[in-house]
Amino acid sequence: MLPLLIALDLAMLFGRSTWWIGVWPEASAAAQLPAFFFGILLGGGAAWTAGRVHRAGTAEQLAAAMQPRWRIELPVWLSSLIFGLIAYVPGVALAFIVSAPDAGPGFLWPSYLLLGACLITLSVSIGHLAGKLWQSRFIPPIAVAVCLFGQVMVPPIRFYVLSGHVQAEVSPSALITRFTLTLLLTAMALTLPPRQVVRDAGWRLNTAPIRGIAAAMLFSGLATVVTAGPLLVARPAPADPLCSDESPRVCVWPENRKYLGTIDAMVARLVALPNGVLKLPDTFYERGLRDASVPEAGSDFQILAGPVSVPFFLSSAVTARTVPDCEVPQDVEQQFSHEVFHLDAYLQVRTFGNAAALGEGGGPPGVDIKEIVQVIHLPESGQADWIKDRLTAIRQIGANCHG
């Protein structure tokens, strides 16, 4: 099973995408995500391992042993946990190695790594407890289903994140409550006696009250996790964001330093258009650097799955300043939108450098991609004239235009 887990770790790390490389929070989130899949497998594996006590018929001997229950259970539980952690570490190490050259000063964020380790431990404890309490051979697949259902279908108690955007971080209170719940479930897995009535020195011990107390404690732990708030919370904006020297400036979060040159080149393509046909802001800010109360903060760009998302936000900010403010009669709304959409699509392609900026859907509805591609291949002056024609058409379609 160990080679399978390591292969799964590396496949999840590099098989989906690699845009996270060079951004510490994104690399940290990518390194912890395989723990979700480990949990599914380790839950069933731990249940099968713990179920050996039933298959070997040694439940009564263990109940009558002189050693405390937890000391007997601990090596079995650890054997499952170590498999998961051994498979988890290579992915973490590789995420650091490939990110360090581009990410600059810093390290992987411990909160994400602890979240992944917490999920692995929780899954092992769930499987171990289920395998010890019930004798059926169907318990391992049921444990797998429980681990999967709990993470996918009950979002308030999830122990993983899909992405580590720089604007967010793991909530300390949420991490503490999840760590506490994991410790509680681990303690139950190591100390609860098997479900059946056991014999100890001639006395019959009914475990029902013990199981009831444990269930109440577990319910309280789950309730605490749910009421602890969201797993991710917004980060405060840095006092000194990383900004370019050119005008207009581009400012990003320090963790996204590897994208600064790329986005600055996008803005330079807009600035290169002659005759001042476009109205650009003095500074393009990444989302979260400005307070949400700032009127223009809503148009700040976001880096989603790499820089391919940035042209959409940059073009929207430029379009909002360049397109005149007009009253649009209802009977010409479609025609007006057609002109604005074409201009916006052109700006996205111009900003990114090719039509990939529009995605598989081809940009806004009704946009003629062939026309946009033809315009992009015109000389700079020809592209500026095309923009002027679009703005003139917009003014003619609208009424009482300003700007």
CSV table of C-alpha atoms in Angstrom, one decimal:
chain,number,residue,atom,x,y,z
A,1,MET,CA,0.0,0.0,0.0
A,2,LEU,CA,2.9,2.4,0.7
A,3,PRO,CA,4.1,2.7,-2.9
A,4,LEU,CA,0.5,3.3,-3.9
A,5,LEU,CA,0.1,6.2,-1.4
A,6,ILE,CA,3.4,7.8,-2.5
A,7,ALA,CA,2.4,7.5,-6.2
A,8,LEU,CA,-1.0,9.1,-5.3
A,9,ASP,CA,0.8,11.9,-3.4
A,10,LEU,CA,3.0,12.8,-6.4
A,11,ALA,CA,0.1,12.4,-8.9
A,12,MET,CA,-2.0,14.8,-7.0
A,13,LEU,CA,0.8,17.2,-6.6
A,14,PHE,CA,2.0,17.4,-10.2
A,15,GLY,CA,-0.7,15.7,-12.2
A,16,ARG,CA,-3.4,18.4,-11.9
A,17,SER,CA,-1.5,21.6,-12.6
A,18,THR,CA,1.7,23.3,-11.6
A,19,TRP,CA,0.7,27.0,-11.3
A,20,TRP,CA,1.1,26.7,-7.5
A,21,ILE,CA,4.8,26.3,-7.8
A,22,GLY,CA,6.6,29.4,-6.5
A,23,VAL,CA,3.8,30.7,-4.3
A,24,TRP,CA,4.2,29.6,-0.7
A,25,PRO,CA,0.6,29.5,0.4
A,26,GLU,CA,-0.5,27.8,-2.9
A,27,ALA,CA,2.4,25.3,-2.6
A,28,SER,CA,1.4,24.6,1.0
A,29,ALA,CA,-2.2,23.9,0.0
A,30,ALA,CA,-1.1,21.7,-2.9
A,31,ALA,CA,1.1,19.7,-0.5
A,32,GLN,CA,-1.7,19.1,2.0
A,33,LEU,CA,-4.4,18.2,-0.5
A,34,PRO,CA,-3.3,14.5,-1.1
A,35,ALA,CA,-4.1,13.9,2.6
A,36,PHE,CA,-7.8,13.9,1.6
A,37,PHE,CA,-7.2,10.9,-0.6
A,38,PHE,CA,-4.9,9.3,1.9
A,39,GLY,CA,-7.7,9.6,4.5
A,40,ILE,CA,-10.0,7.6,2.3
A,41,LEU,CA,-7.6,4.8,1.9
A,42,LEU,CA,-6.1,4.9,5.4
A,43,GLY,CA,-9.5,4.8,7.0
A,44,GLY,CA,-10.2,1.5,5.4
A,45,GLY,CA,-6.7,0.2,5.9
A,46,ALA,CA,-6.7,1.1,9.6
A,47,ALA,CA,-10.1,-0.6,10.0
A,48,TRP,CA,-8.8,-3.8,8.5
A,49,THR,CA,-5.7,-3.7,10.6
A,50,ALA,CA,-7.6,-3.1,13.8
A,51,GLY,CA,-10.0,-5.9,12.9
A,52,ARG,CA,-7.3,-8.5,13.3
A,53,VAL,CA,-8.4,-8.8,17.0
A,54,HIS,CA,-11.7,-10.3,15.8
A,55,ARG,CA,-10.3,-12.4,13.0
A,56,ALA,CA,-7.7,-14.0,15.3
A,57,GLY,CA,-10.2,-14.4,18.1
A,58,THR,CA,-8.2,-12.6,20.7
A,59,ALA,CA,-10.7,-10.0,22.0
A,60,GLU,CA,-11.2,-11.7,25.4
A,61,GLN,CA,-7.4,-12.2,25.9
A,62,LEU,CA,-6.8,-8.5,25.2
A,63,ALA,CA,-9.6,-7.5,27.6
A,64,ALA,CA,-8.0,-9.5,30.4
A,65,ALA,CA,-4.5,-8.4,29.7
A,66,MET,CA,-2.5,-6.7,32.5
A,67,GLN,CA,-1.3,-3.9,30.2
A,68,PRO,CA,-3.6,-0.8,29.8
A,69,ARG,CA,-5.8,-0.9,26.8
A,70,TRP,CA,-4.1,2.1,25.1
A,71,ARG,CA,-0.7,0.5,25.3
A,72,ILE,CA,-2.0,-2.6,23.5
A,73,GLU,CA,-3.8,-0.5,20.8
A,74,LEU,CA,-1.0,2.1,20.3
A,75,PRO,CA,1.4,0.0,18.1
A,76,VAL,CA,-1.5,-1.1,15.9
A,77,TRP,CA,-2.8,2.5,15.5
A,78,LEU,CA,0.8,3.8,14.9
A,79,SER,CA,1.4,1.2,12.1
A,80,SER,CA,-1.4,2.7,10.1
A,81,LEU,CA,-0.5,6.3,10.9
A,82,ILE,CA,3.1,5.9,9.9
A,83,PHE,CA,2.2,4.6,6.5
A,84,GLY,CA,0.2,7.8,5.8
A,85,LEU,CA,2.8,10.2,7.2
A,86,ILE,CA,5.7,8.5,5.3
A,87,ALA,CA,3.7,9.0,2.0
A,88,TYR,CA,2.8,12.5,3.0
A,89,VAL,CA,6.4,13.8,3.6
A,90,PRO,CA,7.8,13.3,0.1
A,91,GLY,CA,5.1,15.5,-1.4
A,92,VAL,CA,5.8,18.2,1.2
A,93,ALA,CA,9.5,18.1,0.5
A,94,LEU,CA,9.1,18.2,-3.3
A,95,ALA,CA,6.6,21.2,-3.0
A,96,PHE,CA,9.3,23.1,-1.1
A,97,ILE,CA,12.1,22.1,-3.4
A,98,VAL,CA,10.3,23.2,-6.6
A,99,SER,CA,8.9,26.4,-5.1
A,100,ALA,CA,12.0,27.8,-3.4
A,101,PRO,CA,13.7,29.2,-6.5
A,102,ASP,CA,10.7,31.4,-7.5
A,103,ALA,CA,8.9,32.0,-4.2
A,104,GLY,CA,11.7,34.1,-2.6
A,105,PRO,CA,12.1,34.3,1.2
A,106,GLY,CA,9.8,32.2,3.2
A,107,PHE,CA,8.7,28.6,3.7
A,108,LEU,CA,5.7,26.4,3.3
A,109,TRP,CA,2.9,27.5,5.7
A,110,PRO,CA,2.8,25.2,8.7
A,111,SER,CA,-1.0,25.7,9.1
A,112,TYR,CA,-1.7,23.9,5.8
A,113,LEU,CA,0.8,21.1,6.5
A,114,LEU,CA,-0.7,20.6,10.0
A,115,LEU,CA,-4.2,20.5,8.5
A,116,GLY,CA,-3.1,17.6,6.2
A,117,ALA,CA,-1.4,15.7,9.0
A,118,CYS,CA,-4.5,16.2,11.2
A,119,LEU,CA,-6.7,14.8,8.5
A,120,ILE,CA,-4.5,11.7,8.1
A,121,THR,CA,-4.5,11.1,11.9
A,122,LEU,CA,-8.3,11.6,12.1
A,123,SER,CA,-8.9,9.1,9.3
A,124,VAL,CA,-6.7,6.5,10.8
A,125,SER,CA,-8.5,6.9,14.2
A,126,ILE,CA,-11.9,6.6,12.6
A,127,GLY,CA,-10.8,3.4,10.8
A,128,HIS,CA,-9.1,1.9,13.8
A,129,LEU,CA,-12.1,2.6,16.1
A,130,ALA,CA,-14.5,1.1,13.6
A,131,GLY,CA,-12.4,-2.0,13.0
A,132,LYS,CA,-12.0,-2.6,16.7
A,133,LEU,CA,-15.7,-2.2,17.6
A,134,TRP,CA,-17.3,-4.2,14.8
A,135,GLN,CA,-16.4,-7.6,13.6
A,136,SER,CA,-17.9,-7.5,10.0
A,137,ARG,CA,-15.6,-7.7,7.1
A,138,PHE,CA,-17.7,-4.9,5.5
A,139,ILE,CA,-16.4,-2.4,8.1
A,140,PRO,CA,-13.3,-1.3,6.1
A,141,PRO,CA,-15.2,-0.2,3.0
A,142,ILE,CA,-17.8,1.4,5.4
A,143,ALA,CA,-15.0,3.3,7.1
A,144,VAL,CA,-13.8,4.5,3.6
A,145,ALA,CA,-17.3,5.7,2.9
A,146,VAL,CA,-17.5,7.5,6.2
A,147,CYS,CA,-14.2,9.3,5.6
A,148,LEU,CA,-15.3,10.3,2.2
A,149,PHE,CA,-18.9,11.3,3.1
A,150,GLY,CA,-17.7,13.4,6.1
A,151,GLN,CA,-15.3,15.4,4.0
A,152,VAL,CA,-17.3,15.9,0.9
A,153,MET,CA,-20.9,16.1,2.1
A,154,VAL,CA,-20.4,17.9,5.4
A,155,PRO,CA,-18.4,21.1,4.5
A,156,PRO,CA,-18.5,22.6,8.0
A,157,ILE,CA,-16.2,19.8,9.3
A,158,ARG,CA,-13.9,19.5,6.4
A,159,PHE,CA,-10.1,19.1,7.1
A,160,TYR,CA,-8.7,20.2,3.7
A,161,VAL,CA,-8.6,23.2,1.3
A,162,LEU,CA,-8.5,23.1,-2.5
A,163,SER,CA,-6.4,26.2,-2.9
A,164,GLY,CA,-4.3,28.5,-0.8
A,165,HIS,CA,-5.0,32.0,-2.2
A,166,VAL,CA,-2.7,34.7,-0.7
A,167,GLN,CA,-5.8,36.6,0.5
A,168,ALA,CA,-6.7,33.9,2.9
A,169,GLU,CA,-5.2,31.8,5.7
A,170,VAL,CA,-6.2,28.9,7.9
A,171,SER,CA,-8.1,30.2,10.9
A,172,PRO,CA,-6.1,29.4,14.1
A,173,SER,CA,-9.3,28.7,16.1
A,174,ALA,CA,-10.6,26.3,13.3
A,175,LEU,CA,-7.2,24.5,13.3
A,176,ILE,CA,-7.2,24.2,17.1
A,177,THR,CA,-10.7,22.8,17.2
A,178,ARG,CA,-9.9,20.3,14.5
A,179,PHE,CA,-6.7,19.3,16.3
A,180,THR,CA,-8.7,18.8,19.5
A,181,LEU,CA,-11.3,16.7,17.8
A,182,THR,CA,-8.6,14.5,16.3
A,183,LEU,CA,-7.1,14.0,19.7
A,184,LEU,CA,-10.5,13.1,21.2
A,185,LEU,CA,-11.2,10.6,18.5
A,186,THR,CA,-7.7,9.1,18.8
A,187,ALA,CA,-8.1,8.7,22.5
A,188,MET,CA,-11.4,6.9,21.9
A,189,ALA,CA,-9.8,4.7,19.3
A,190,LEU,CA,-7.0,3.7,21.8
A,191,THR,CA,-9.0,3.3,24.9
A,192,LEU,CA,-12.6,2.1,24.2
A,193,PRO,CA,-13.1,-1.6,24.7
A,194,PRO,CA,-14.7,-3.7,22.0
A,195,ARG,CA,-18.4,-3.5,21.5
A,196,GLN,CA,-19.3,-6.8,23.0
A,197,VAL,CA,-19.6,-7.5,26.7
A,198,VAL,CA,-16.2,-8.7,28.0
A,199,ARG,CA,-15.2,-10.8,31.0
A,200,ASP,CA,-12.6,-9.5,33.4
A,201,ALA,CA,-11.7,-11.5,36.5
A,202,GLY,CA,-15.1,-13.1,36.7
A,203,TRP,CA,-17.0,-9.8,36.4
A,204,ARG,CA,-19.2,-9.0,33.3
A,205,LEU,CA,-18.5,-5.5,32.1
A,206,ASN,CA,-21.2,-3.8,30.1
A,207,THR,CA,-19.5,-1.2,27.8
A,208,ALA,CA,-22.7,0.6,26.8
A,209,PRO,CA,-22.3,3.5,29.4
A,210,ILE,CA,-18.7,4.0,28.3
A,211,ARG,CA,-19.7,4.1,24.7
A,212,GLY,CA,-22.5,6.6,25.5
A,213,ILE,CA,-20.1,8.9,27.2
A,214,ALA,CA,-17.7,8.7,24.4
A,215,ALA,CA,-20.5,9.4,21.8
A,216,ALA,CA,-21.5,12.5,23.8
A,217,MET,CA,-17.9,13.7,23.9
A,218,LEU,CA,-17.6,13.1,20.2
A,219,PHE,CA,-20.8,15.0,19.4
A,220,SER,CA,-19.6,17.9,21.5
A,221,GLY,CA,-16.3,18.0,19.6
A,222,LEU,CA,-18.1,18.0,16.3
A,223,ALA,CA,-20.4,20.8,17.5
A,224,THR,CA,-17.3,22.8,18.5
A,225,VAL,CA,-15.7,22.4,15.1
A,226,VAL,CA,-18.9,23.5,13.4
A,227,THR,CA,-19.3,26.6,15.6
A,228,ALA,CA,-15.6,27.6,15.3
A,229,GLY,CA,-16.3,29.4,12.1
A,230,PRO,CA,-14.9,29.0,8.6
A,231,LEU,CA,-11.7,27.1,8.0
A,232,LEU,CA,-10.2,29.9,5.9
A,233,VAL,CA,-10.3,33.6,6.9
A,234,ALA,CA,-9.2,36.8,5.2
A,235,ARG,CA,-5.6,38.0,5.8
A,236,PRO,CA,-4.9,41.6,6.6
A,237,ALA,CA,-3.3,43.5,3.7
A,238,PRO,CA,0.5,43.8,3.9
A,239,ALA,CA,1.8,47.2,4.9
A,240,ASP,CA,4.3,47.2,1.9
A,241,PRO,CA,2.9,45.4,-1.1
A,242,LEU,CA,5.2,44.5,-3.9
A,243,CYS,CA,4.9,47.1,-6.8
A,244,SER,CA,6.5,47.7,-10.1
A,245,ASP,CA,8.4,50.8,-11.0
A,246,GLU,CA,6.7,51.5,-14.3
A,247,SER,CA,3.6,53.7,-14.8
A,248,PRO,CA,0.9,52.5,-14.5
A,249,ARG,CA,2.2,50.5,-11.5
A,250,VAL,CA,1.2,46.9,-10.7
A,251,CYS,CA,1.0,46.0,-7.1
A,252,VAL,CA,0.7,42.4,-5.8
A,253,TRP,CA,0.9,40.5,-2.6
A,254,PRO,CA,4.5,39.7,-1.7
A,255,GLU,CA,3.8,36.0,-1.9
A,256,ASN,CA,2.8,36.4,-5.6
A,257,ARG,CA,6.2,38.0,-6.5
A,258,LYS,CA,6.7,35.6,-9.4
A,259,TYR,CA,3.7,37.0,-11.2
A,260,LEU,CA,4.7,40.7,-11.0
A,261,GLY,CA,6.8,40.8,-14.2
A,262,THR,CA,4.2,38.9,-16.1
A,263,ILE,CA,1.4,41.2,-15.1
A,264,ASP,CA,3.5,44.3,-15.6
A,265,ALA,CA,4.1,43.1,-19.2
A,266,MET,CA,0.3,42.7,-19.7
A,267,VAL,CA,-0.2,46.3,-18.6
A,268,ALA,CA,2.7,47.4,-20.9
A,269,ARG,CA,0.8,46.0,-23.9
A,270,LEU,CA,-2.1,48.3,-23.1
A,271,VAL,CA,0.1,51.3,-22.6
A,272,ALA,CA,1.7,50.7,-26.0
A,273,LEU,CA,-1.5,51.5,-27.9
A,274,PRO,CA,-1.0,55.0,-29.4
A,275,ASN,CA,-3.1,58.2,-29.3
A,276,GLY,CA,-4.3,57.6,-25.7
A,277,VAL,CA,-7.4,55.7,-26.8
A,278,LEU,CA,-7.5,53.8,-23.5
A,279,LYS,CA,-7.9,55.3,-20.0
A,280,LEU,CA,-5.8,53.3,-17.5
A,281,PRO,CA,-5.7,53.7,-13.7
A,282,ASP,CA,-2.5,55.0,-12.1
A,283,THR,CA,-2.1,51.6,-10.3
A,284,PHE,CA,-3.5,48.1,-10.8
A,285,TYR,CA,-3.9,46.4,-7.5
A,286,GLU,CA,-4.3,42.7,-6.7
A,287,ARG,CA,-7.5,41.9,-4.8
A,288,GLY,CA,-7.2,42.4,-1.1
A,289,LEU,CA,-4.5,45.1,-1.1
A,290,ARG,CA,-7.1,47.8,-0.9
A,291,ASP,CA,-10.0,48.1,1.6
A,292,ALA,CA,-13.3,46.8,0.2
A,293,SER,CA,-14.9,50.1,1.0
A,294,VAL,CA,-12.7,51.8,-1.7
A,295,PRO,CA,-15.1,52.3,-4.7
A,296,GLU,CA,-12.7,50.9,-7.3
A,297,ALA,CA,-11.5,47.9,-5.2
A,298,GLY,CA,-14.2,45.7,-6.8
A,299,SER,CA,-12.3,45.8,-10.1
A,300,ASP,CA,-8.9,44.8,-8.6
A,301,PHE,CA,-7.4,41.8,-10.3
A,302,GLN,CA,-7.2,38.2,-8.9
A,303,ILE,CA,-4.7,35.5,-9.8
A,304,LEU,CA,-6.7,32.4,-10.1
A,305,ALA,CA,-5.0,29.2,-11.3
A,306,GLY,CA,-2.1,31.3,-12.6
A,307,PRO,CA,-2.0,34.5,-14.6
A,308,VAL,CA,-4.5,33.5,-17.2
A,309,SER,CA,-7.3,35.0,-15.1
A,310,VAL,CA,-5.7,38.4,-14.8
A,311,PRO,CA,-6.5,39.8,-18.3
A,312,PHE,CA,-10.2,39.5,-17.5
A,313,PHE,CA,-9.9,41.8,-14.5
A,314,LEU,CA,-7.5,44.2,-16.2
A,315,SER,CA,-9.7,44.6,-19.2
A,316,SER,CA,-12.7,45.1,-17.0
A,317,ALA,CA,-10.9,47.9,-15.1
A,318,VAL,CA,-9.9,49.6,-18.4
A,319,THR,CA,-13.3,49.2,-20.0
A,320,ALA,CA,-15.0,50.8,-17.1
A,321,ARG,CA,-12.8,53.9,-17.5
A,322,THR,CA,-12.7,54.0,-21.3
A,323,VAL,CA,-16.3,53.2,-22.3
A,324,PRO,CA,-18.5,56.4,-22.0
A,325,ASP,CA,-21.3,56.4,-19.5
A,326,CYS,CA,-24.5,56.3,-21.6
A,327,GLU,CA,-28.2,55.8,-21.1
A,328,VAL,CA,-29.1,52.7,-23.1
A,329,PRO,CA,-32.7,52.5,-24.5
A,330,GLN,CA,-34.2,49.0,-24.1
A,331,ASP,CA,-34.5,48.4,-27.8
A,332,VAL,CA,-30.7,48.9,-28.4
A,333,GLU,CA,-29.4,47.1,-25.3
A,334,GLN,CA,-28.2,44.1,-27.3
A,335,GLN,CA,-26.4,46.2,-29.9
A,336,PHE,CA,-24.8,48.3,-27.2
A,337,SER,CA,-23.6,45.2,-25.3
A,338,HIS,CA,-22.3,43.7,-28.6
A,339,GLU,CA,-19.9,46.7,-29.0
A,340,VAL,CA,-18.8,46.7,-25.4
A,341,PHE,CA,-18.3,42.9,-25.3
A,342,HIS,CA,-16.1,43.1,-28.5
A,343,LEU,CA,-14.0,45.8,-27.0
A,344,ASP,CA,-13.6,43.9,-23.7
A,345,ALA,CA,-12.7,40.7,-25.5
A,346,TYR,CA,-10.1,42.5,-27.6
A,347,LEU,CA,-8.5,44.0,-24.4
A,348,GLN,CA,-8.3,40.6,-22.9
A,349,VAL,CA,-6.6,39.1,-25.9
A,350,ARG,CA,-4.3,42.2,-26.2
A,351,THR,CA,-3.4,42.0,-22.5
A,352,PHE,CA,-2.6,38.3,-22.5
A,353,GLY,CA,-1.0,38.2,-25.9
A,354,ASN,CA,-3.2,35.5,-27.4
A,355,ALA,CA,-6.8,34.3,-27.5
A,356,ALA,CA,-6.2,31.8,-24.6
A,357,ALA,CA,-7.3,34.6,-22.3
A,358,LEU,CA,-10.9,34.1,-23.5
A,359,GLY,CA,-10.9,30.5,-22.4
A,360,GLU,CA,-12.7,27.6,-24.1
A,361,GLY,CA,-16.0,29.5,-24.2
A,362,GLY,CA,-14.5,32.2,-26.5
A,363,GLY,CA,-15.2,35.2,-24.2
A,364,PRO,CA,-18.4,37.2,-23.8
A,365,PRO,CA,-21.6,36.1,-25.6
A,366,GLY,CA,-21.8,37.1,-29.3
A,367,VAL,CA,-18.1,37.9,-29.7
A,368,ASP,CA,-16.6,37.2,-33.1
A,369,ILE,CA,-13.3,35.6,-32.2
A,370,LYS,CA,-12.1,35.8,-35.9
A,371,GLU,CA,-12.6,39.5,-35.9
A,372,ILE,CA,-10.6,39.9,-32.6
A,373,VAL,CA,-7.7,37.8,-34.0
A,374,GLN,CA,-7.7,39.9,-37.2
A,375,VAL,CA,-7.6,43.1,-35.2
A,376,ILE,CA,-4.7,41.9,-33.0
A,377,HIS,CA,-2.6,41.3,-36.1
A,378,LEU,CA,-3.1,44.9,-37.3
A,379,PRO,CA,-0.4,47.5,-36.7
A,380,GLU,CA,-0.6,49.5,-33.5
A,381,SER,CA,-2.2,52.5,-35.2
A,382,GLY,CA,-4.8,50.2,-36.9
A,383,GLN,CA,-5.8,48.7,-33.5
A,384,ALA,CA,-6.1,52.2,-32.0
A,385,ASP,CA,-8.4,53.1,-34.9
A,386,TRP,CA,-10.5,50.0,-34.3
A,387,ILE,CA,-10.9,51.0,-30.6
A,388,LYS,CA,-12.0,54.5,-31.6
A,389,ASP,CA,-14.6,53.1,-34.0
A,390,ARG,CA,-16.0,50.9,-31.2
A,391,LEU,CA,-16.2,53.9,-28.9
A,392,THR,CA,-17.9,56.0,-31.6
A,393,ALA,CA,-20.4,53.3,-32.2
A,394,ILE,CA,-21.1,53.1,-28.5
A,395,ARG,CA,-21.8,56.8,-28.3
A,396,GLN,CA,-24.1,56.7,-31.3
A,397,ILE,CA,-26.1,53.8,-29.8
A,398,GLY,CA,-26.4,55.3,-26.4
A,399,ALA,CA,-28.0,58.5,-25.3
A,400,ASN,CA,-26.7,61.3,-23.1
A,401,CYS,CA,-23.1,59.9,-23.1
A,402,HIS,CA,-20.4,61.3,-20.8
A,403,GLY,CA,-16.7,60.6,-20.8
